[in-house]
CSV table of N, CA and C in Angstrom, one decimal:
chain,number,residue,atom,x,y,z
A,1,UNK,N,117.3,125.5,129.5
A,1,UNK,CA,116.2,125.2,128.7
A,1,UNK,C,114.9,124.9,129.5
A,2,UNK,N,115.1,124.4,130.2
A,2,UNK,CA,113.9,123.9,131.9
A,2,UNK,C,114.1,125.2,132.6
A,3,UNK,N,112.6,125.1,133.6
A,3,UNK,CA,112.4,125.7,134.3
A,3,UNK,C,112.4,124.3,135.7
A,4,UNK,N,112.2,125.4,136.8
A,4,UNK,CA,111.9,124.2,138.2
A,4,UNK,C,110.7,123.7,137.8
A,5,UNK,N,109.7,123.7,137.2
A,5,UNK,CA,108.4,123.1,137.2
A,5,UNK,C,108.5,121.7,136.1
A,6,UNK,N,109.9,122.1,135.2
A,6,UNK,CA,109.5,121.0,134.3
A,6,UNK,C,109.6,121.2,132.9
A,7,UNK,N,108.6,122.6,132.9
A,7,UNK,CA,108.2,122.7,131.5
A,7,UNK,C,108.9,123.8,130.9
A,8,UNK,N,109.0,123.8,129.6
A,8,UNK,CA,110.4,123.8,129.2
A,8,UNK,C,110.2,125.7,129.1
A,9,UNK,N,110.9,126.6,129.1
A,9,UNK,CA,111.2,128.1,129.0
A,9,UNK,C,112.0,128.2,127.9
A,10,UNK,N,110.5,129.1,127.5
A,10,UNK,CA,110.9,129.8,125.8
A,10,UNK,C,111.2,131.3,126.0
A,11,UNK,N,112.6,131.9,125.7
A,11,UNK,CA,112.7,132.7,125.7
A,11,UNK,C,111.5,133.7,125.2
A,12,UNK,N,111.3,135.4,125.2
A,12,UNK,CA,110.4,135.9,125.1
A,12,UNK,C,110.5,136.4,123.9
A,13,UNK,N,109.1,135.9,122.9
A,13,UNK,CA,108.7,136.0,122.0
A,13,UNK,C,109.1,134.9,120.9
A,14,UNK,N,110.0,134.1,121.8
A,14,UNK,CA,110.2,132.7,120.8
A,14,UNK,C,109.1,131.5,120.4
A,15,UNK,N,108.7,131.8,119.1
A,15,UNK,CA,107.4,130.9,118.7
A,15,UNK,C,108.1,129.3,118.3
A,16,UNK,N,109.0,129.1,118.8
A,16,UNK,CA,109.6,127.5,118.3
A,16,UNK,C,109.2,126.4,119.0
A,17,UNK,N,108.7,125.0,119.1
A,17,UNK,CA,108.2,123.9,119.1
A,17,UNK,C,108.5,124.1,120.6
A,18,UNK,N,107.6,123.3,121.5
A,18,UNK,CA,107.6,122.7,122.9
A,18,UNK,C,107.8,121.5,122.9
A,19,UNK,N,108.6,120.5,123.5
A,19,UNK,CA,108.6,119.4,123.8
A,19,UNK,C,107.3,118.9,124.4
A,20,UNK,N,107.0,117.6,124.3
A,20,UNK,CA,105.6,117.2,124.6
A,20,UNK,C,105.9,116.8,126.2
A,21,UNK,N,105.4,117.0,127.2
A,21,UNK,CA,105.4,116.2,128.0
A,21,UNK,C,105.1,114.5,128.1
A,22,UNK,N,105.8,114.0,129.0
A,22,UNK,CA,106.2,112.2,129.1
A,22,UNK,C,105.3,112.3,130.7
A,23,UNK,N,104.7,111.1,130.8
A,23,UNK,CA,103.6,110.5,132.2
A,23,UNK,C,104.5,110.3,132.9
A,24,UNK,N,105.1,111.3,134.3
A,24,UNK,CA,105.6,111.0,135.7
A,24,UNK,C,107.4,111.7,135.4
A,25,UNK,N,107.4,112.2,134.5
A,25,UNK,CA,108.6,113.2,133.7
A,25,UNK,C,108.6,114.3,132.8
A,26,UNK,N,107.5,114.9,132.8
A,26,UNK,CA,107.5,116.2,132.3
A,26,UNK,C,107.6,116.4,130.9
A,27,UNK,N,108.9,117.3,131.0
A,27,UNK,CA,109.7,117.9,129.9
A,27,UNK,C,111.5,117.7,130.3
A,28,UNK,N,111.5,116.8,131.6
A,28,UNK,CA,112.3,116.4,132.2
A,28,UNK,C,113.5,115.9,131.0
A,29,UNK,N,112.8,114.7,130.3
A,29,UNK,CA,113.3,114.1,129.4
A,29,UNK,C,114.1,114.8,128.0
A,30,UNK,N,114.2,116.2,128.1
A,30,UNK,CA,114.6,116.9,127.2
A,30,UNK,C,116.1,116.6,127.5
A,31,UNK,N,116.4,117.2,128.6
A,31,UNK,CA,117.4,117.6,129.0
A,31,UNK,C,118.5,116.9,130.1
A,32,UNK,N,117.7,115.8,130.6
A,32,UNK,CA,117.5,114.7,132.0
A,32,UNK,C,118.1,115.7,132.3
A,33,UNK,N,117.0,116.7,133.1
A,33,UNK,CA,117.4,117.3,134.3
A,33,UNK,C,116.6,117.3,135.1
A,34,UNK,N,116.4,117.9,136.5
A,34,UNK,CA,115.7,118.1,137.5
A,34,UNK,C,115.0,116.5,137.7
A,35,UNK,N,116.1,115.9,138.4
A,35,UNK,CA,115.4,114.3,139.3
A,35,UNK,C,114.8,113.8,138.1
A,36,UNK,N,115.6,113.5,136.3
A,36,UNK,CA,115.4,112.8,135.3
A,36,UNK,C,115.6,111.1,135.7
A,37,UNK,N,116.8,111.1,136.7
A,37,UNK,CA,117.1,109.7,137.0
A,37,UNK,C,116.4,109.3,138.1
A,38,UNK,N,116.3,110.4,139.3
A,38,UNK,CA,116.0,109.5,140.1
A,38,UNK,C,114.2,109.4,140.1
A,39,UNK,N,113.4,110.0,138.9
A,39,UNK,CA,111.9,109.7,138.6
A,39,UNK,C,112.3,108.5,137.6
A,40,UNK,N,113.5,107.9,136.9
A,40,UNK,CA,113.4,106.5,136.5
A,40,UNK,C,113.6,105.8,137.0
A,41,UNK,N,114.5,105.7,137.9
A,41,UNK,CA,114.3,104.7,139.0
A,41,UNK,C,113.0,104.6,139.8
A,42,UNK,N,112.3,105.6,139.7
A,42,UNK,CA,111.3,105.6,140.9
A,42,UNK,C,110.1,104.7,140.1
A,43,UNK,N,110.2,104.9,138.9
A,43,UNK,CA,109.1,104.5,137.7
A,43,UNK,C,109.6,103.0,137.6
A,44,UNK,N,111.3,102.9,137.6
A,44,UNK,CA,111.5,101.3,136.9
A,44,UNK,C,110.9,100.3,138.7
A,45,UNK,N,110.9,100.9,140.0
A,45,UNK,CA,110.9,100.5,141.3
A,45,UNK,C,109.0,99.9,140.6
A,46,UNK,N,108.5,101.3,141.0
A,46,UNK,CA,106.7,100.9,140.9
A,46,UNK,C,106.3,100.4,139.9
A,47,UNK,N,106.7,100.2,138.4
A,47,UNK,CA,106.1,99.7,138.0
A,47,UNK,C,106.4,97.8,137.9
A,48,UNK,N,107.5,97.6,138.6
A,48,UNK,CA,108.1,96.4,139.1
A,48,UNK,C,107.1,95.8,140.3
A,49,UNK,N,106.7,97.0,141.5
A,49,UNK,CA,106.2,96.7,142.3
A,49,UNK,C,104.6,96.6,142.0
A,50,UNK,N,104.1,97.3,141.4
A,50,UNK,CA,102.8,97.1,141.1
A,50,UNK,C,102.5,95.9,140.1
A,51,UNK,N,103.6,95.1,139.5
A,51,UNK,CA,103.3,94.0,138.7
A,51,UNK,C,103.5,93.2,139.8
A,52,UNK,N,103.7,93.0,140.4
A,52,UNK,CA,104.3,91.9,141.6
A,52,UNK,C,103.4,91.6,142.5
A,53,UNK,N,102.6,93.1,142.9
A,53,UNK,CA,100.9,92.8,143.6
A,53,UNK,C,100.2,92.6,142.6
A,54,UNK,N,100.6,92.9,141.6
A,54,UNK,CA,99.1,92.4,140.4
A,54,UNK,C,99.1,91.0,140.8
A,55,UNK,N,99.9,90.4,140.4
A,55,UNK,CA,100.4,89.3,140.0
A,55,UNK,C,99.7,88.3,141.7
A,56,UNK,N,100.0,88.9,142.2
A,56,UNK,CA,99.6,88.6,144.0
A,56,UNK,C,97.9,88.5,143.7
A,57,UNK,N,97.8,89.4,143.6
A,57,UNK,CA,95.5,89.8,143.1
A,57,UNK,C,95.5,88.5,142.2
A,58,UNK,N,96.4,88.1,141.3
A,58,UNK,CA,95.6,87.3,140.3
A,58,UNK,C,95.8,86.1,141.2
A,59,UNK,N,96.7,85.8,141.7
A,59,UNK,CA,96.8,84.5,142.3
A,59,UNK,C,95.8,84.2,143.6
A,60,UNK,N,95.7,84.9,143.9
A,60,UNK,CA,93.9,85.0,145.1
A,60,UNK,C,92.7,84.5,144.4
A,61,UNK,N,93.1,85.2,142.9
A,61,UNK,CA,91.9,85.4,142.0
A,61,UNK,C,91.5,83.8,141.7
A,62,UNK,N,92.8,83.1,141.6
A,62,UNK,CA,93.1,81.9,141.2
A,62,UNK,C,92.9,81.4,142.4
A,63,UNK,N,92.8,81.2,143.3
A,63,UNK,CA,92.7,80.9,144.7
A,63,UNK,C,91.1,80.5,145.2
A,64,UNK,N,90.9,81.5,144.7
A,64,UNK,CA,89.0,81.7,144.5
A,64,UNK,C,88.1,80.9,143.5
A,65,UNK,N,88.9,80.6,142.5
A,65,UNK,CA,88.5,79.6,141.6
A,65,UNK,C,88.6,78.3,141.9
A,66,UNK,N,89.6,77.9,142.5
A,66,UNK,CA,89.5,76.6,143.1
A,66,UNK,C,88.9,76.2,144.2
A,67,UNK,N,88.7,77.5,145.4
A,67,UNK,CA,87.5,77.1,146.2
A,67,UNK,C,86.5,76.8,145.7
A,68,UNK,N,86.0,77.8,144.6
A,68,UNK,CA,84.7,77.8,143.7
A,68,UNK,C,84.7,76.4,143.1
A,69,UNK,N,85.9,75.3,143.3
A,69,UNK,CA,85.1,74.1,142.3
A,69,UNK,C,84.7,74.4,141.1
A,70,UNK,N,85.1,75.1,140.1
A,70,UNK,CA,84.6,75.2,138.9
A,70,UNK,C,85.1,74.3,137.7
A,71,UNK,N,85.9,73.8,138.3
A,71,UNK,CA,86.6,72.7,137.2
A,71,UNK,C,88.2,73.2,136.3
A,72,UNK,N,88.8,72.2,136.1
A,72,UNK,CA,90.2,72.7,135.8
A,72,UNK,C,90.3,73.4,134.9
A,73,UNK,N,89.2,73.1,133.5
A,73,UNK,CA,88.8,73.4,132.4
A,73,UNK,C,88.9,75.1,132.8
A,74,UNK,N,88.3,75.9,133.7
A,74,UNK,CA,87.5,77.2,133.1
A,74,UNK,C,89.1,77.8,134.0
A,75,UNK,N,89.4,77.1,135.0
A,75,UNK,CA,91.3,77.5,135.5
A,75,UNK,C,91.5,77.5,134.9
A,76,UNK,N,92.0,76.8,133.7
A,76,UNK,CA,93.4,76.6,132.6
A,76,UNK,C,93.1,78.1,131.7
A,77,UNK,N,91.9,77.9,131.1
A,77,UNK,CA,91.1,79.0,130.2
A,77,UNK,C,91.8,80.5,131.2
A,78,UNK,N,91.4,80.6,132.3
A,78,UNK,CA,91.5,81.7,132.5
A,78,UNK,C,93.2,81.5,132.7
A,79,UNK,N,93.8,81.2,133.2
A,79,UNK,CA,95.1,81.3,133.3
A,79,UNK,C,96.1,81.6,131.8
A,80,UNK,N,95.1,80.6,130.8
A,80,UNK,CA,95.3,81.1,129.4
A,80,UNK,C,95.5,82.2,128.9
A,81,UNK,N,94.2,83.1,129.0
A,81,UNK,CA,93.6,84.1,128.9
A,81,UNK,C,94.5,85.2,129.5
A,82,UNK,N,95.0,85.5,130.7
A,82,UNK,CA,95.6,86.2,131.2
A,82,UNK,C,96.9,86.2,130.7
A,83,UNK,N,97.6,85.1,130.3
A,83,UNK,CA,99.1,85.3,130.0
A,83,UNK,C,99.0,85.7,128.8
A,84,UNK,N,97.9,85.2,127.5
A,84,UNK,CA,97.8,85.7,126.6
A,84,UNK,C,97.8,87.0,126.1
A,85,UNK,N,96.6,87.7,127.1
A,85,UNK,CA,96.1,89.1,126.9
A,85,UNK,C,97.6,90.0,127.5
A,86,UNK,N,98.2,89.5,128.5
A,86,UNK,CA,99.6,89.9,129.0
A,86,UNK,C,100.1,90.2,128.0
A,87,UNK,N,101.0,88.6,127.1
A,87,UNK,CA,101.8,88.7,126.2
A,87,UNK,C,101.5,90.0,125.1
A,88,UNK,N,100.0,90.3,124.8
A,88,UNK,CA,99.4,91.0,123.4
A,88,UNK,C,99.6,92.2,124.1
A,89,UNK,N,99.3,92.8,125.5
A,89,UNK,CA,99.6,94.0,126.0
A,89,UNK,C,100.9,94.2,126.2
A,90,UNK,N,101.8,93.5,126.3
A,90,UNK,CA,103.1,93.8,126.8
A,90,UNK,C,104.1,94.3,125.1
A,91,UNK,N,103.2,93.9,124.3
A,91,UNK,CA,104.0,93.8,122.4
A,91,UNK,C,103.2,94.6,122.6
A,92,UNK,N,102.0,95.4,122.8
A,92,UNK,CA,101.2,96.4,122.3
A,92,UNK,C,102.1,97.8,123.2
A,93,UNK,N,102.0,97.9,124.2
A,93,UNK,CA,102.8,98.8,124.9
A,93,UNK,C,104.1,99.2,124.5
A,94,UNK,N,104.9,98.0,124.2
A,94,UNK,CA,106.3,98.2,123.7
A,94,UNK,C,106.9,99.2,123.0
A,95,UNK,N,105.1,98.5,121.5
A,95,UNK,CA,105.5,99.3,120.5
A,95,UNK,C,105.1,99.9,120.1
A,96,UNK,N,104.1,101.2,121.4
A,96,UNK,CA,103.6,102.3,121.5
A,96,UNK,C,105.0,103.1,121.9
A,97,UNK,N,106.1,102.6,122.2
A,97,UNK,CA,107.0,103.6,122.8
A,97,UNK,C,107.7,104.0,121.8
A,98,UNK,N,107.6,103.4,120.9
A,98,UNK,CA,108.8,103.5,119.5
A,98,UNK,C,107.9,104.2,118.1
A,99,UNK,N,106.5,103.9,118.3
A,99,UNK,CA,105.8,104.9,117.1
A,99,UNK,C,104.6,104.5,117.4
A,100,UNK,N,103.6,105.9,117.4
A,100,UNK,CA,102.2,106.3,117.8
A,100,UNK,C,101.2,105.4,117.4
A,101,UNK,N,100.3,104.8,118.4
A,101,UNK,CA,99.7,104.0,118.0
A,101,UNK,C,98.8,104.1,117.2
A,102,UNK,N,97.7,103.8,116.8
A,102,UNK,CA,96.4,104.3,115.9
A,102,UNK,C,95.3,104.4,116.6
A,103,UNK,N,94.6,105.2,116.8
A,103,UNK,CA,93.8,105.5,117.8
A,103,UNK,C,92.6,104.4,117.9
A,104,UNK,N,91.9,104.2,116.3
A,104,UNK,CA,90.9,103.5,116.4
A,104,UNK,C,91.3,102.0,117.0
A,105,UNK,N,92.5,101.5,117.0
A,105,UNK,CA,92.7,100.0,117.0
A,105,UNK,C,93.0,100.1,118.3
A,106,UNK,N,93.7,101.6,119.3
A,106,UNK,CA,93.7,101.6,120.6
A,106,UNK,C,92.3,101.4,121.5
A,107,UNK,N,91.3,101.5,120.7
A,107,UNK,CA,89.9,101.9,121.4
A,107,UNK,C,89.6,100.4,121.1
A,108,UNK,N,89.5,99.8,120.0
A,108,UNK,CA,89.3,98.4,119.8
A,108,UNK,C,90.2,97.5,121.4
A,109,UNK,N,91.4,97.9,121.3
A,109,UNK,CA,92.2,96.7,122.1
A,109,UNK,C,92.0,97.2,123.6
A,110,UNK,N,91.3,98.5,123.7
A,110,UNK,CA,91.2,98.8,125.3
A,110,UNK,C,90.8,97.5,126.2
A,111,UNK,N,90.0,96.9,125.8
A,111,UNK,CA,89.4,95.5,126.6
A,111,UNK,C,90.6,94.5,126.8
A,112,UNK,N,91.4,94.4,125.8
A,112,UNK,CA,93.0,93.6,125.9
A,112,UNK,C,93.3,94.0,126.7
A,113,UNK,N,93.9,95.4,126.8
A,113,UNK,CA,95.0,96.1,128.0
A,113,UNK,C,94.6,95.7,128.9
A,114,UNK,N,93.2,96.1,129.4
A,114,UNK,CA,93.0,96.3,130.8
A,114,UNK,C,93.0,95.1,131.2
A,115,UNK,N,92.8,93.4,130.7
A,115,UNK,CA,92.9,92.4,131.4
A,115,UNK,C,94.2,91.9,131.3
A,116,UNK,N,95.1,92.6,130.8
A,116,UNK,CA,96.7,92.2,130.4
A,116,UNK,C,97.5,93.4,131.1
A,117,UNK,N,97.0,93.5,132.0
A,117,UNK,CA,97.7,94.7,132.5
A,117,UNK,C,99.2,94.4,133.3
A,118,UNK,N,99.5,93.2,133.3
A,118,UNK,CA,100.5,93.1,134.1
A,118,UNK,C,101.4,93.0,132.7
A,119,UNK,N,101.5,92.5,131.7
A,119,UNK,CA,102.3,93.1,130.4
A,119,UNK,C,102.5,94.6,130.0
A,120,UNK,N,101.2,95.2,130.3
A,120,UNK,CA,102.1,97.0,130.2
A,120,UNK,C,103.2,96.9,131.1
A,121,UNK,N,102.9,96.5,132.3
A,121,UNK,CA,103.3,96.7,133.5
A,121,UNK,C,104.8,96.4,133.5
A,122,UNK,N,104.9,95.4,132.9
A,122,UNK,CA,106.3,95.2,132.5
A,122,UNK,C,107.1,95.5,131.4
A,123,UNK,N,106.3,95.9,130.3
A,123,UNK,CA,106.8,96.5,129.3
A,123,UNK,C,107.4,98.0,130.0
A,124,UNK,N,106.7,98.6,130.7
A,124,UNK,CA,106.9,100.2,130.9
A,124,UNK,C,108.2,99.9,132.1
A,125,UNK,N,108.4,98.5,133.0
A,125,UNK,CA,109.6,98.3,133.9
A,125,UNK,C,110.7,98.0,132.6
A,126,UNK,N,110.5,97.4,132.0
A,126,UNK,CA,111.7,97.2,131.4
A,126,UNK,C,112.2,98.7,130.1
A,127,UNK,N,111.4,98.9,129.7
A,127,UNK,CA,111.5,100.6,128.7
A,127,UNK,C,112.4,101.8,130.1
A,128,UNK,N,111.9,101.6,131.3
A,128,UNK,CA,112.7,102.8,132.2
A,128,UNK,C,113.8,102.2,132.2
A,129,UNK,N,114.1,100.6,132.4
A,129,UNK,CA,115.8,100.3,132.5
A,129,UNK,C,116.6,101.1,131.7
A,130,UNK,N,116.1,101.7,130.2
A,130,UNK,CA,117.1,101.9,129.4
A,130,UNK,C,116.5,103.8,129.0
A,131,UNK,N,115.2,103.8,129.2
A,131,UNK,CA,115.1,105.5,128.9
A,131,UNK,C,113.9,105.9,129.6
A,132,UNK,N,113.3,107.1,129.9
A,132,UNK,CA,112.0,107.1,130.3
A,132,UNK,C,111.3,107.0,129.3
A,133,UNK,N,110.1,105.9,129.2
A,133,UNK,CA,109.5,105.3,128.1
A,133,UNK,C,108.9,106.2,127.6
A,134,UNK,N,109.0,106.1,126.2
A,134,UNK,CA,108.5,107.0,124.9
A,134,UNK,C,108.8,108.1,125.0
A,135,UNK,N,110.6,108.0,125.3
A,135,UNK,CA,111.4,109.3,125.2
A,135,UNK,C,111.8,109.4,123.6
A,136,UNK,N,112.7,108.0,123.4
A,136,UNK,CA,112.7,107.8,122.0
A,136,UNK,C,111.9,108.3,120.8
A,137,UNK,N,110.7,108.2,120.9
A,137,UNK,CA,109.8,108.6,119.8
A,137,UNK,C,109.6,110.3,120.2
A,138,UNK,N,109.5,110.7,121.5
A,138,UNK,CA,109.4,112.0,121.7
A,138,UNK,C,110.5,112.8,121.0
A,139,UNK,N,111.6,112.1,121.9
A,139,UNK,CA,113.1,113.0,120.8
A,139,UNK,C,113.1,113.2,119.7
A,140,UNK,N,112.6,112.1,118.9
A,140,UNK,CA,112.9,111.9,117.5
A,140,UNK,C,111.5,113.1,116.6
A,141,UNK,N,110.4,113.1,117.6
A,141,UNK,CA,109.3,114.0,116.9
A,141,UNK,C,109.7,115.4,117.2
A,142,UNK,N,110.5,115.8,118.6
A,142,UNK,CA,110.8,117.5,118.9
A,142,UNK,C,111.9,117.5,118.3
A,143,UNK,N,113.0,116.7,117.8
A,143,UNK,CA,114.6,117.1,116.8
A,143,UNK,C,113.9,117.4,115.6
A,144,UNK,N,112.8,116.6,114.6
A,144,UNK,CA,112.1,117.0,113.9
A,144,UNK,C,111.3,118.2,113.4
A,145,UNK,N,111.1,118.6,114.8
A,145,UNK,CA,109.9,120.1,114.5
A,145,UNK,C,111.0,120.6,114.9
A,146,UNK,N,111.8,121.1,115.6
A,146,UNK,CA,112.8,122.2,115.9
A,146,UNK,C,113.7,122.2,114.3
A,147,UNK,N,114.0,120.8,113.5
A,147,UNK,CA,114.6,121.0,112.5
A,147,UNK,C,113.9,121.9,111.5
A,148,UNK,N,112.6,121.3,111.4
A,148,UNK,CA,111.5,121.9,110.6
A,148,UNK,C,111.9,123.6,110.3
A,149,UNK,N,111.1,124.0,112.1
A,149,UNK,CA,111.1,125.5,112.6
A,149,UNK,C,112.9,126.4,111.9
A,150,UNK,N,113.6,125.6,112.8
A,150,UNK,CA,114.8,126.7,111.4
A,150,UNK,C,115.0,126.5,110.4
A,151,UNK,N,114.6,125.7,109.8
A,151,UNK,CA,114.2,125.6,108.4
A,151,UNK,C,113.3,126.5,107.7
A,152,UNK,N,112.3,126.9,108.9
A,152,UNK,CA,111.1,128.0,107.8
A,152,UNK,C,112.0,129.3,108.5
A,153,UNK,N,112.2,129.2,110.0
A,153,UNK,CA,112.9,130.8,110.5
A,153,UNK,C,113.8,131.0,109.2
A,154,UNK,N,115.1,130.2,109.2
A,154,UNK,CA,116.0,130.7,108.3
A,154,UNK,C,116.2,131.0,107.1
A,155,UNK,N,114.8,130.1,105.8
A,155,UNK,CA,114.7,130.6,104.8
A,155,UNK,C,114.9,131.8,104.5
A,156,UNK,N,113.6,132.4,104.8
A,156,UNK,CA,113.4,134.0,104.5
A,156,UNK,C,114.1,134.9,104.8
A,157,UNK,N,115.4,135.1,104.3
A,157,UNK,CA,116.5,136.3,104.7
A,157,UNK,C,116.6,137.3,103.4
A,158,UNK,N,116.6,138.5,103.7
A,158,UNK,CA,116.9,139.5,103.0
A,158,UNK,C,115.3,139.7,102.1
A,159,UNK,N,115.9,141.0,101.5
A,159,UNK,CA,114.6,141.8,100.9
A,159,UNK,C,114.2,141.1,99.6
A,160,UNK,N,113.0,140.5,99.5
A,160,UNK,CA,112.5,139.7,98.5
A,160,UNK,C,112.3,140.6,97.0
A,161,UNK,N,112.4,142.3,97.1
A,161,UNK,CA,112.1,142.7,96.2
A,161,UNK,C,113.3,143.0,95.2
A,162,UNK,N,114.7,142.3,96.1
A,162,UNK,CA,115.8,142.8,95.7
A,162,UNK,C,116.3,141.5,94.9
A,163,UNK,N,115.6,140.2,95.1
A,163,UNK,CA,116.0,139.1,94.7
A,163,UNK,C,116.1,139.0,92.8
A,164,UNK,N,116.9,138.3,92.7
A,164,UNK,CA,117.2,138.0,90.7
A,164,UNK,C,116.0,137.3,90.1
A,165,UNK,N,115.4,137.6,89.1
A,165,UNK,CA,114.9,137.1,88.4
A,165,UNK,C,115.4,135.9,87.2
A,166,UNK,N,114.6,134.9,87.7
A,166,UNK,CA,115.4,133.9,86.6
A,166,UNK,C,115.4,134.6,84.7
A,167,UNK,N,115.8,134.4,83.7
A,167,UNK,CA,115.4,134.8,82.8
A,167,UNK,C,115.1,133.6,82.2
């Protein structure tokens, strides 16, 4: 069903559905083939590692605030603020992997994500433990259209002019 590149080989002249491609796995995810596992490992490794220096940056960040003397007040707030916007990106992420988000309310919450980024960050470590994330919703959309597709292929068999007329 794969080729080496990934992307999935349709026999010639076959007009049936493509799998979507998945971020850092292809078309991989169809079939887990071609290094399916060891790009989840590599995915559940970095995005573990990249939360871990986040998490390092914020604590500098925090570091910087208390040289700054700005008072415990605007610390607490921001330390608030981050685990919050975390917690709201980490449920937002989650449950982008199980059904499509809404675009307008993604554009709205862009400002959430990006200061909660260490909640994607862990949402997307913990989703590779068990699949490459938003495989689930992928499989469930391409078993769908492939169902669809032989559903319209196989209707139309035999000669329509030969068919019974109800009376």
């Amino acid at each position: 069903m794969s080729e080496k590149n990934g992307t999935p080989a349709n026999p010639a002249g076959s007009t049936g559905p493509r799998p979507e491609p998945l971020r850092f796995f292809g078309t991989t995810w169809v079939d887990h083939d071609n290094g399916y596992t060891a790009r989840r490992v590599a995915v559940a490794i970095g995005s573990l590692a990249t939360a871990a220096a986040s998490c390092l940056v914020l604590r500098f960040a925090y570091q910087g605030l208390q040289i700054a003397e700005v008072g415990s007040f605007v610390a607490v707030l921001v330390v608030v603020m981050f685990a919050v916007c975390s917690a709201l990106a980490f449920r937002h992420t989650w449950d982008a992997f199980t059904k499509r988000p809404d675009p307008d309310r993604q554009a709205s919450l862009r400002g959430l994500l990006a200061i909660g980024f260490v909640g994607s960050l862990l949402a997307y470590f913990f989703r590779s433990l068990t699949e490459a994330p938003g495989e689930k919703l992928h499989r469930q959309e391409y078993e769908a259209a492939r169902a669809h597709h032989e559903m319209r292929s196989t209707r139309r068999t035999g000669n329509p002019a030969k068919k019974r007329r109800r009376a």
